[in-house]
Coordinates of C-alpha atoms in Angstrom, one line a residue:
X818 CA 58.1 111.4 179.5
X819 CA 61.1 112.0 176.8
X820 CA 57.6 111.8 173.5
X821 CA 54.8 110.1 172.7
X822 CA 54.3 108.0 169.2
X823 CA 51.5 108.2 166.9
X824 CA 51.1 105.8 164.2
X825 CA 50.7 107.3 160.5
X826 CA 47.2 106.6 160.3
X827 CA 46.5 108.1 163.5
X828 CA 47.9 110.5 162.2
X829 CA 45.5 110.3 158.3
X830 CA 42.6 109.4 160.3
X831 CA 43.0 113.2 162.5
X832 CA 43.9 114.8 158.8
X833 CA 40.4 113.1 157.6
X834 CA 38.5 114.6 160.4
X835 CA 39.3 118.2 159.4
X836 CA 39.3 117.8 155.8
X837 CA 36.3 115.2 154.9
X838 CA 32.9 116.6 154.0
X839 CA 31.8 113.1 154.9
X840 CA 33.5 113.0 158.5
X841 CA 32.3 113.6 162.2
X842 CA 32.4 117.3 163.3
X843 CA 33.0 116.6 166.6
X844 CA 35.5 119.0 168.0
X845 CA 37.0 116.5 170.8
X846 CA 36.7 113.0 171.2
X847 CA 39.6 110.4 173.2
X848 CA 42.7 108.7 171.8
X849 CA 42.8 105.1 173.0
X850 CA 45.8 103.2 172.2
X851 CA 48.7 101.6 175.2
X852 CA 51.7 102.3 177.4
X853 CA 54.2 100.6 176.1
X854 CA 57.9 100.5 178.5
X855 CA 56.8 103.9 179.9
X856 CA 55.7 105.8 176.6
X857 CA 51.9 106.5 175.2
X858 CA 51.4 105.2 172.3
X859 CA 48.5 106.8 170.5
X860 CA 46.7 104.0 167.9
X861 CA 43.2 105.3 167.6
X862 CA 40.4 108.0 167.9
X863 CA 36.9 108.0 168.9
X864 CA 33.5 109.5 170.6
X865 CA 33.7 106.1 172.9
X866 CA 35.8 103.4 175.1
X867 CA 33.1 100.7 173.7
X868 CA 34.3 98.0 171.1
X869 CA 37.7 98.1 172.1
X870 CA 39.7 95.4 172.1
X871 CA 40.9 93.6 175.7
X872 CA 45.0 95.3 175.8
X873 CA 43.6 98.8 173.5
X874 CA 42.7 101.7 176.4
X875 CA 41.7 105.4 177.0
X876 CA 45.1 107.1 176.7
X877 CA 44.3 110.7 176.2
X878 CA 42.1 113.5 174.2
X879 CA 42.0 115.2 171.2
X880 CA 40.4 118.6 170.4
X881 CA 40.3 119.7 166.7
X882 CA 42.2 123.6 167.6
X883 CA 44.8 125.3 168.6
X884 CA 45.7 125.3 172.9
X885 CA 45.6 128.8 172.4
X886 CA 41.7 128.6 171.9
X887 CA 40.7 125.9 174.0
X888 CA 39.5 127.6 177.1
X889 CA 41.0 126.3 180.8
X890 CA 37.2 125.3 181.5
X891 CA 36.7 123.3 178.0
X892 CA 40.2 121.2 178.9
X893 CA 39.3 121.1 183.1
X894 CA 35.4 119.9 181.6
X895 CA 36.9 117.6 179.3
X896 CA 39.2 115.7 181.6
X897 CA 37.3 115.4 184.6
X898 CA 34.6 113.8 182.2
X899 CA 37.0 111.3 180.9
X900 CA 38.0 111.0 184.8
X901 CA 34.0 109.9 185.6
X902 CA 34.0 108.1 182.7
X903 CA 37.2 106.1 181.8
X904 CA 38.2 104.5 184.7
X905 CA 41.6 103.5 183.2
X906 CA 42.3 106.9 183.3
X907 CA 43.8 107.2 186.7
X908 CA 45.6 103.7 186.6
X909 CA 48.5 105.9 184.5
X910 CA 50.6 108.5 185.7
X911 CA 50.0 110.7 182.8
X912 CA 47.5 111.1 179.3
X913 CA 48.2 113.2 176.1
X914 CA 45.7 115.7 174.8
X915 CA 46.8 116.3 171.4
X916 CA 46.0 119.4 169.8
X917 CA 45.0 119.3 165.9
X918 CA 44.8 122.3 163.5
X919 CA 44.9 122.5 159.6
X920 CA 47.8 124.3 158.1
X921 CA 47.4 127.5 156.7
X922 CA 46.6 127.1 152.9
X923 CA 46.6 123.8 153.6
X924 CA 45.2 120.2 153.8
X925 CA 47.7 118.9 156.4
X926 CA 47.6 119.2 159.9
X927 CA 49.7 120.2 162.5
X928 CA 49.3 118.2 166.0
X929 CA 51.0 119.8 169.3
X930 CA 51.0 117.0 172.2
X931 CA 50.5 118.2 175.8
X932 CA 50.8 115.6 179.0
X933 CA 48.6 116.0 181.7
X934 CA 48.3 114.4 185.4
X935 CA 45.2 112.2 185.7
X936 CA 45.4 112.6 189.5
X937 CA 45.7 116.3 189.7
X938 CA 44.0 117.0 186.5
X939 CA 46.7 119.7 185.6
X940 CA 47.9 120.1 182.2
X941 CA 52.2 119.8 181.5
X942 CA 54.3 121.0 179.3
X943 CA 54.2 120.1 175.9
X944 CA 56.3 116.8 174.8
X945 CA 57.8 115.7 171.1
X946 CA 56.2 113.5 168.7
X947 CA 57.2 110.7 166.7
X948 CA 55.0 109.6 163.9
X949 CA 55.5 105.5 162.9
X950 CA 53.7 102.1 162.4
X951 CA 56.9 100.5 163.5
X952 CA 55.8 100.1 167.3
X953 CA 53.0 97.9 166.0
X954 CA 55.4 94.9 165.4
X955 CA 55.9 94.8 169.3
X956 CA 52.1 93.9 169.8
X957 CA 50.2 90.9 169.0
X958 CA 46.8 89.3 168.5
X959 CA 45.2 87.0 171.5
X960 CA 41.5 85.3 170.9
X961 CA 39.8 83.1 173.2
X962 CA 36.4 82.3 172.2
X963 CA 33.8 79.9 174.3
X964 CA 29.9 79.0 174.7
X965 CA 27.4 78.8 177.6
X966 CA 24.2 79.2 177.6
X967 CA 22.4 82.2 179.2
X968 CA 18.6 81.0 181.0
X969 CA 16.0 84.4 182.5
X970 CA 12.6 84.3 183.8
X971 CA 10.6 86.2 181.2
X972 CA 7.0 87.9 182.1
X973 CA 4.0 88.9 179.3
X974 CA 3.9 93.0 179.1
X975 CA 6.3 93.4 181.6
X976 CA 9.6 94.7 179.6
X977 CA 11.2 96.2 183.0
X978 CA 11.2 93.0 184.6
X979 CA 12.6 91.2 181.9
X980 CA 14.8 93.7 182.0
X981 CA 15.9 93.0 185.6
X982 CA 15.4 89.4 184.9
X983 CA 18.0 89.4 182.5
X984 CA 21.0 92.3 184.2
X985 CA 20.8 89.8 187.4
X986 CA 21.2 86.5 184.7
X987 CA 24.3 88.2 182.9
X988 CA 25.5 89.1 186.1
X989 CA 25.7 86.0 187.5
X990 CA 27.5 84.7 184.6
X991 CA 30.2 87.4 185.0
X992 CA 31.0 86.5 188.6
X993 CA 31.1 82.8 187.7
X994 CA 33.9 84.3 185.1
X995 CA 35.6 86.2 187.2
X996 CA 36.1 83.7 189.3
X997 CA 36.5 80.2 187.7
X998 CA 37.8 81.2 183.9
X999 CA 40.8 79.3 182.2
X1000 CA 42.1 79.5 179.0
X1001 CA 43.6 77.2 176.7
X1002 CA 46.2 77.8 174.2
X1003 CA 45.2 75.6 170.7
X1004 CA 47.3 73.5 169.9
X1005 CA 49.2 72.7 172.8
X1006 CA 49.2 71.8 176.2
X1007 CA 49.5 75.4 178.0
X1008 CA 46.0 76.1 180.3
X1009 CA 46.6 79.6 182.0
X1010 CA 45.0 80.0 184.9
X1011 CA 44.4 82.5 187.3
X1012 CA 46.8 82.9 190.1
X1013 CA 48.8 80.3 188.9
X1014 CA 52.3 80.4 190.0
X1015 CA 53.8 78.4 187.3
X1016 CA 53.4 81.1 184.6
X1017 CA 55.1 83.6 186.8
X1018 CA 58.0 85.1 184.8
X1019 CA 56.7 84.4 181.5
X1020 CA 55.8 87.3 179.1
X1021 CA 53.2 87.2 175.9
X1022 CA 56.3 86.2 173.3
X1023 CA 56.9 83.4 175.5
X1024 CA 53.4 81.9 173.9
X1025 CA 54.3 81.3 170.8
X1026 CA 56.8 78.4 171.7
X1027 CA 54.1 76.7 173.0
X1028 CA 52.3 76.7 169.6
X1029 CA 53.2 76.2 166.1
X1030 CA 51.8 78.3 162.8
X1031 CA 49.3 77.9 160.9
X1032 CA 49.8 76.5 156.9
X1033 CA 47.4 79.5 155.9
X1034 CA 49.9 81.9 157.6
X1035 CA 52.8 79.9 156.3
X1036 CA 51.3 81.1 152.6
X1037 CA 50.5 84.3 153.3
X1038 CA 53.7 85.6 155.2
X1039 CA 55.6 86.2 152.4
X1040 CA 53.6 88.9 151.6
X1041 CA 54.3 90.9 154.4
X1042 CA 58.1 91.9 152.5
X1043 CA 58.4 95.8 153.5
X1044 CA 55.5 96.7 155.7
X1045 CA 54.7 95.5 158.7
X1046 CA 51.2 94.7 158.7
X1047 CA 49.3 93.7 162.6
X1048 CA 45.6 92.8 161.0
X1049 CA 47.5 89.7 158.6
X1050 CA 49.7 88.1 161.9
X1051 CA 49.1 84.8 162.9
X1052 CA 46.4 84.8 165.8
X1053 CA 46.8 82.5 168.7
X1054 CA 43.6 81.1 169.8
X1055 CA 42.3 80.0 173.3
X1056 CA 39.6 78.3 174.1
X1057 CA 37.3 79.8 177.3
X1058 CA 36.7 77.0 179.9
X1059 CA 35.3 77.2 183.4
X1060 CA 36.6 75.4 186.1
X1061 CA 34.3 73.3 187.7
X1062 CA 36.2 73.0 191.2
X1063 CA 37.7 75.7 193.2
X1064 CA 39.8 76.2 196.4
X1065 CA 38.8 73.2 198.4
X1066 CA 37.5 74.3 201.4
X1067 CA 35.6 72.8 204.2
X1068 CA 31.7 73.5 204.3
X1069 CA 28.0 72.3 204.0
X1070 CA 26.1 73.3 200.8
X1071 CA 23.1 75.0 201.3
X1072 CA 19.8 75.1 198.5
X1073 CA 17.0 76.5 198.4
X1074 CA 14.4 75.5 196.3
X1075 CA 11.5 76.9 195.5
X1076 CA 8.6 75.8 193.4
X1077 CA 7.4 78.1 190.4
X1078 CA 5.4 77.7 187.2
X1079 CA 7.1 80.7 185.1
X1080 CA 8.4 81.0 181.6
X1081 CA 11.8 81.1 180.5
X1082 CA 13.9 81.9 177.6
X1083 CA 17.3 80.0 176.9
X1084 CA 19.8 81.9 174.7
X1085 CA 22.9 80.6 173.1
X1086 CA 26.0 82.6 173.9
X1087 CA 29.2 83.1 172.1
X1088 CA 31.7 84.6 174.0
X1089 CA 34.4 86.3 171.6
X1090 CA 37.7 88.0 173.4
X1091 CA 40.0 89.2 171.1
X1092 CA 42.9 91.3 172.6
X1093 CA 46.1 93.2 170.8
X1094 CA 48.9 93.2 173.8
X1095 CA 52.5 93.9 174.0
X1096 CA 54.9 91.3 173.5
X1097 CA 56.2 92.0 176.9
X1098 CA 53.3 91.9 179.0
X1099 CA 53.7 89.1 182.2
X1100 CA 51.6 86.2 181.0
X1101 CA 49.7 86.3 184.4
X1102 CA 48.4 89.7 183.4
X1103 CA 47.5 88.7 180.4
X1104 CA 44.7 85.9 182.8
X1105 CA 42.9 88.7 184.7
X1106 CA 42.9 90.8 181.1
X1107 CA 41.1 88.0 179.6
X1108 CA 38.6 88.1 182.4
X1109 CA 38.2 91.4 182.6
X1110 CA 37.3 91.0 178.5
X1111 CA 34.5 87.9 178.9
X1112 CA 33.3 90.5 181.8
X1113 CA 33.2 93.9 179.8
X1114 CA 31.3 91.6 176.4
X1115 CA 28.6 90.0 178.3
X1116 CA 27.5 93.9 178.8
X1117 CA 28.0 94.5 175.4
X1118 CA 25.7 91.1 174.7
X1119 CA 23.4 92.1 177.4
X1120 CA 23.3 95.8 175.8
X1121 CA 22.6 94.1 172.1
X1122 CA 19.8 91.6 173.8
X1123 CA 17.5 94.4 175.0
X1124 CA 18.1 97.2 172.7
X1125 CA 16.8 94.6 169.4
X1126 CA 14.3 92.9 172.1
X1127 CA 10.7 92.1 170.5
X1128 CA 8.0 91.4 173.0
X1129 CA 9.2 88.0 174.7
X1130 CA 11.4 87.2 171.5
X1131 CA 15.0 88.4 171.8
X1132 CA 17.6 87.5 168.7
X1133 CA 20.8 85.8 169.7
X1134 CA 23.8 87.9 170.2
X1135 CA 27.0 87.9 168.2
X1136 CA 30.5 89.2 168.7
X1137 CA 32.1 90.0 164.8
X1138 CA 35.1 91.5 165.1
X1139 CA 35.9 94.2 161.9
X1140 CA 39.0 95.6 161.0
X1141 CA 38.6 98.8 158.9
X1142 CA 41.6 100.0 156.7
X1143 CA 42.0 103.0 158.9
X1144 CA 42.5 101.2 162.5
X1145 CA 45.2 99.7 163.9
X1146 CA 43.7 97.4 165.9
X1147 CA 40.0 95.2 165.4
X1148 CA 36.6 96.6 166.6
X1149 CA 34.1 94.2 168.3
X1150 CA 30.5 94.8 167.4
X1151 CA 27.7 92.5 168.6
X1152 CA 24.5 92.1 166.2
X1153 CA 21.8 90.2 166.7
X1154 CA 21.5 87.2 164.4
X1155 CA 18.7 87.4 161.9
X1156 CA 18.7 91.0 160.7
X1157 CA 20.4 91.5 157.9
X1158 CA 22.2 94.6 156.8
X1159 CA 19.4 97.1 156.1
X1160 CA 17.8 96.5 159.2
X1161 CA 20.9 97.2 161.1
X1162 CA 21.3 100.3 158.9
X1163 CA 20.2 103.0 161.9
X1164 CA 22.0 101.3 164.2
X1165 CA 25.1 100.8 162.0
X1166 CA 24.9 104.6 161.0
X1167 CA 25.3 105.5 164.7
X1168 CA 28.5 103.1 165.3
X1169 CA 30.4 105.3 162.6
X1170 CA 29.5 108.3 164.1
X1171 CA 30.5 107.5 167.6
X1172 CA 33.5 105.2 166.4
X1173 CA 34.6 108.4 163.9
X1174 CA 34.6 106.4 161.1
X1175 CA 33.7 107.6 157.5
X1176 CA 30.3 108.4 156.8
X1177 CA 29.7 107.3 153.3
X1178 CA 31.5 103.9 153.1
X1179 CA 30.5 100.6 154.6
X1180 CA 33.2 99.3 156.8
X1181 CA 30.8 97.6 159.7
X1182 CA 28.2 95.4 157.5
X1183 CA 28.3 91.5 158.3
X1184 CA 30.3 90.7 155.0
X1185 CA 33.1 93.5 156.3
X1186 CA 33.6 91.3 159.0
X1187 CA 37.1 90.5 159.3
X1188 CA 38.4 86.4 158.3
X1189 CA 41.9 86.1 160.6
X1190 CA 44.9 84.3 159.0
X1191 CA 44.1 80.9 160.9
X1192 CA 40.8 80.8 159.9
X1193 CA 41.5 82.0 156.2
X1194 CA 39.9 79.5 153.7
X1195 CA 39.8 81.5 150.5
X1196 CA 42.5 79.8 147.9
X1197 CA 43.1 83.0 146.2
X1198 CA 46.1 85.8 147.3
X1199 CA 44.9 89.0 149.0
X1200 CA 46.3 92.8 148.1
X1201 CA 49.3 91.7 146.7
X1202 CA 50.7 94.6 145.6
X1203 CA 51.9 95.3 149.0
X1204 CA 55.0 95.3 149.6
X1205 CA 56.4 96.6 145.9
X1206 CA 59.2 99.1 145.8
X1207 CA 57.7 102.4 144.9
X1208 CA 57.2 103.4 141.3
X1209 CA 60.6 105.2 140.8
X1210 CA 59.4 108.4 140.3
X1211 CA 60.6 111.7 141.2
X1212 CA 57.9 114.1 143.1
X1213 CA 54.9 111.7 141.9
X1214 CA 51.7 111.6 143.9
X1215 CA 50.4 107.8 144.1
X1216 CA 46.9 107.1 144.3
X1217 CA 45.8 103.2 144.4
X1218 CA 42.7 101.0 145.5
X1219 CA 42.2 101.1 148.9
X1220 CA 41.2 98.1 150.7
X1221 CA 41.5 94.6 150.2
X1222 CA 40.6 92.2 146.7
X1223 CA 41.8 88.5 146.1
X1224 CA 44.0 88.2 142.8
X1225 CA 42.2 86.0 140.1
X1226 CA 44.2 85.0 136.9
X1227 CA 44.4 82.1 134.1
X1228 CA 44.0 78.3 135.1
X1229 CA 42.7 79.3 138.8
X1230 CA 39.5 77.2 140.0
X1231 CA 40.4 74.2 137.5
X1232 CA 39.5 76.0 134.8
X1233 CA 41.6 76.6 131.5
X1234 CA 41.2 79.5 130.5
X1235 CA 44.7 80.1 129.0
X1236 CA 44.3 82.8 125.7
X1237 CA 40.5 84.0 126.5
X1238 CA 39.7 84.6 129.9
X1239 CA 41.2 87.3 131.0
X1240 CA 38.8 89.8 131.2
X1241 CA 36.6 87.2 133.4
X1242 CA 39.8 87.0 135.9
X1243 CA 39.8 91.0 136.4
X1244 CA 35.7 91.2 136.4
X1245 CA 36.3 88.3 139.2
X1246 CA 38.8 90.8 140.9
X1247 CA 37.2 94.1 140.5
X1248 CA 33.3 92.0 141.9
X1249 CA 36.4 90.7 145.1
X1250 CA 36.9 94.1 145.9
X1251 CA 33.4 94.9 146.8
X1252 CA 33.0 92.1 148.3
X1253 CA 35.6 92.7 150.8
X1254 CA 34.9 96.5 151.4
X1255 CA 31.1 94.9 152.0
X1256 CA 29.4 96.7 149.1
X1257 CA 27.8 92.8 148.4
X1258 CA 27.8 89.0 149.3
X1259 CA 27.7 87.8 145.9
X1260 CA 29.5 85.0 145.2
X1261 CA 32.2 85.2 142.7
X1262 CA 30.7 84.3 139.4
X1263 CA 32.0 81.6 137.0
X1264 CA 33.0 81.7 133.3
X1265 CA 29.6 79.9 132.9
X1266 CA 27.7 82.1 135.2
X1267 CA 29.4 85.5 133.2
X1268 CA 28.5 84.3 130.1
X1269 CA 25.0 83.3 130.8
X1270 CA 24.6 87.1 132.5
X1271 CA 25.7 88.4 129.1
X1272 CA 22.8 86.1 127.2
X1273 CA 20.4 86.9 129.4
X1274 CA 21.0 90.5 129.1
X1275 CA 21.2 90.4 125.5
X1276 CA 24.0 91.2 124.3
X1277 CA 24.9 87.6 123.6
X1278 CA 23.7 84.8 121.5
X1279 CA 22.5 81.6 123.6
X1280 CA 25.6 79.8 121.7
X1281 CA 27.9 81.8 124.2
X1282 CA 27.3 79.9 127.1
X1283 CA 30.0 77.5 127.3
X1284 CA 32.4 78.8 124.7
X1285 CA 36.3 80.2 125.1
X1286 CA 35.1 83.9 123.8
X1287 CA 36.6 87.2 124.7
X1288 CA 34.9 89.7 126.6
X1289 CA 35.7 93.5 126.8
X1290 CA 34.8 96.4 129.2
X1291 CA 32.3 97.0 128.2
X1292 CA 30.5 93.6 129.0
X1293 CA 32.8 93.9 132.0
X1294 CA 30.6 97.0 133.0
X1295 CA 27.5 95.3 131.7
X1296 CA 28.3 92.1 134.2
X1297 CA 29.1 94.7 137.7
X1298 CA 25.8 96.3 136.9
X1299 CA 24.2 92.7 136.6
X1300 CA 25.7 90.9 139.3
X1301 CA 26.0 93.7 141.9
X1302 CA 24.3 96.7 141.1
X1303 CA 27.4 99.0 140.7
X1304 CA 27.7 101.2 137.5
X1305 CA 30.6 102.4 135.8
X1306 CA 32.1 104.8 133.6
X1307 CA 34.0 103.9 129.9
X1308 CA 37.4 105.8 128.8
X1309 CA 37.8 105.4 125.0
X1310 CA 41.6 105.7 124.2
X1311 CA 42.2 105.7 120.5
X1312 CA 45.3 104.1 120.8
X1313 CA 48.2 102.8 124.0
X1314 CA 50.2 106.1 123.6
X1315 CA 47.0 108.1 124.5
X1316 CA 47.8 106.8 128.0
X1317 CA 50.4 108.5 128.7
X1318 CA 48.3 111.6 129.3
X1319 CA 45.2 109.8 131.1
X1320 CA 47.2 110.6 134.2
X1321 CA 45.1 113.2 136.4
X1322 CA 42.1 111.2 135.4
X1323 CA 43.1 108.3 136.4
X1324 CA 44.4 109.6 139.4
X1325 CA 41.2 111.6 140.5
X1326 CA 39.2 107.9 140.3
X1327 CA 41.4 106.3 142.4
X1328 CA 41.1 109.0 144.8
X1329 CA 37.8 109.4 144.9
X1330 CA 36.3 105.6 143.8
X1331 CA 39.6 104.0 145.2
X1332 CA 37.8 101.4 143.1
X1333 CA 40.4 98.7 140.5
X1334 CA 39.7 99.7 136.6
X1335 CA 39.9 97.1 134.4
X1336 CA 41.3 97.7 130.5
X1337 CA 41.1 96.2 127.7
X1338 CA 43.0 96.9 124.3
X1339 CA 44.9 94.6 121.8
X1340 CA 43.2 91.7 122.7
X1341 CA 44.6 91.5 126.1
X1342 CA 42.8 92.4 129.9
X1343 CA 44.6 94.2 132.6
X1344 CA 43.5 95.6 136.0
X1345 CA 44.8 98.8 137.1
X1346 CA 45.1 98.9 141.1
X1347 CA 46.7 102.5 141.1
X1348 CA 48.9 105.3 139.2
X1349 CA 51.6 107.7 140.4
X1350 CA 51.5 110.8 138.7
X1351 CA 53.8 114.1 138.7
X1352 CA 51.8 116.4 137.6
X1353 CA 54.5 119.0 137.1
X1354 CA 56.7 116.8 134.7
X1355 CA 53.7 114.9 133.1
X1356 CA 55.2 111.2 134.0
X1357 CA 53.2 108.8 134.7
X1358 CA 53.5 105.2 135.9
X1359 CA 50.3 102.3 136.3
X1360 CA 49.8 100.2 138.9
X1361 CA 49.5 96.5 136.8
X1362 CA 48.0 93.4 138.0
X1363 CA 48.0 90.9 135.0
X1364 CA 45.3 88.1 135.0
X1365 CA 47.6 86.5 132.3
X1366 CA 49.6 84.5 135.1
X1367 CA 49.7 80.5 135.0
X1368 CA 51.4 79.8 138.2
X1369 CA 50.6 79.1 141.5
X1370 CA 49.6 81.2 144.3
X1371 CA 53.4 82.2 145.1
X1372 CA 53.6 86.0 145.9
X1373 CA 57.2 86.0 145.6
X1374 CA 56.8 84.3 141.7
X1375 CA 54.1 87.3 141.2
X1376 CA 55.9 90.1 143.1
X1377 CA 59.7 89.3 141.6
X1378 CA 58.6 88.8 137.5
X1379 CA 56.1 91.9 137.4
X1380 CA 52.8 89.7 137.4
X1381 CA 52.0 92.5 139.7
X1382 CA 54.1 94.9 139.4
X1383 CA 54.5 99.5 138.0
X1384 CA 54.9 99.7 134.4
X1385 CA 55.7 102.5 132.1
X1386 CA 53.1 103.8 129.4
X1387 CA 55.3 101.9 127.0
X1388 CA 54.3 98.7 128.4
X1389 CA 50.3 99.7 126.5
X1390 CA 50.8 98.6 122.8
X1391 CA 50.6 102.1 120.8
X1392 CA 48.8 100.9 118.1
X1393 CA 46.0 99.2 119.6
X1394 CA 42.9 101.3 121.2
X1395 CA 41.7 101.0 124.6
X1396 CA 38.7 101.0 126.4
X1397 CA 38.6 101.1 130.5
X1398 CA 35.8 100.2 133.0
X1399 CA 36.1 102.7 135.8
X1400 CA 33.6 101.3 138.6
X1401 CA 31.9 103.4 140.8
X1402 CA 31.4 103.1 144.5
X1403 CA 28.1 103.3 145.8
X1404 CA 28.2 106.0 148.6
X1405 CA 26.6 104.5 151.1
X1406 CA 27.3 102.6 155.0

């Protein structure tokens, strides 16, 4: 093997594990990924092989130490453990060991890779590492969904019996889906069946020839100019069907009939299997992989039912997908319907620890669930800064908000706020950020709701509601606290020219808080998404999202005309004073 491939985000995740005080302190874990044309592609790290999409598997292990600090016994124990728990390792010729260590006097890391043979449990020579995200362009997103009912017998105060009865019912469903699943590609006439010779020779790349992309995808795809983002790709959707007739055979049916009085429960099951597969994967293999994905999801559904069972009461298990900004693929979590985020907090903490996710950010709340482009019905553009060229500052250090926001600007929502609504729109953008990051599920407030909130708080008279009066950064901070319970720091700047000296403070805000900033002054309001700052020279540029835009949701116009772009300090009015509302991110999961 000439090299292994590691994505930039995986490298960053491993670096954060070493440097971040809020990160898990595990010394070893698994590496997940795929094998592409004989090359190991490392995509993620975790402590569990659960919650992975179809097509992503365990490809090795990582150690947070130097190779000579790891004893031969520890390595052998680790390999034997992975061989016992992760059967897919036996299917690959080589796995990978990543040794991660901090470079002295630096927060950067060094990664050394060694090959090992799963069959022989032997460690081979080191292998070169290439860090690149371009490999993600060779993967496709597929999704198969369906519904079925689960029925099983229950008995009062006999939890063990109920567990056995539930397990037996799940196993029967697994057997049915393993033998009789059929997958219909939506918006096409294509049916995928097990052992179907009609699909021999076709690869997953050919699936795109059978179906057209959605309008939402056509509208959003312009945003991907320079950066490929797998999470924003069109998903090929399948419906899960069951064959009601099998192979034609001559047999006499035998029916066993037994009269019995008993209690039972029937629960609707929502199957939702996600796959991240290579374009060159044969479709014949895809069918078997999706079937295996259904079987694994039914196991997750069973565990969810048992974990949250209350006597003879069961919560309906619902699979959700989450795509944290640190991940290269979606994460599957099955939650019980009817329990809220507070009731699931301890379970989410377990998941964060198992999946090596940050312990100070909400990444797996229900409001964090991934909405794929096919299902997108939001009329606003997201992350309009993605794809912009760099600021042009030599040796600068960009500090930009993390996560997702929606762009709110003049004339949206059938409201003519041209000339007075810029701060309202900036507030809406900020609240959208907190919504997308899972801190709140409060709806984006309208202009009238914002005005009413300020009246309720005693900041404005009742005549303010329905007016075209401006608001400033102080009012924005009041509303953030009123609507979503978020506090803010206010930075006062005596003149626009003084903003050129605020690079260090603003860089610290985006590095530690990561939230958009509303800035008001000179009768105008803007949203600051980040800064690029050279500590040596003091050179500074601001990443500005301008709410004064009045056009359609056209990302090319928004970026090319500077409605979202890098601005130097001369952008600000030197004769005006400015107030900056800097929302503080809650520390929670």
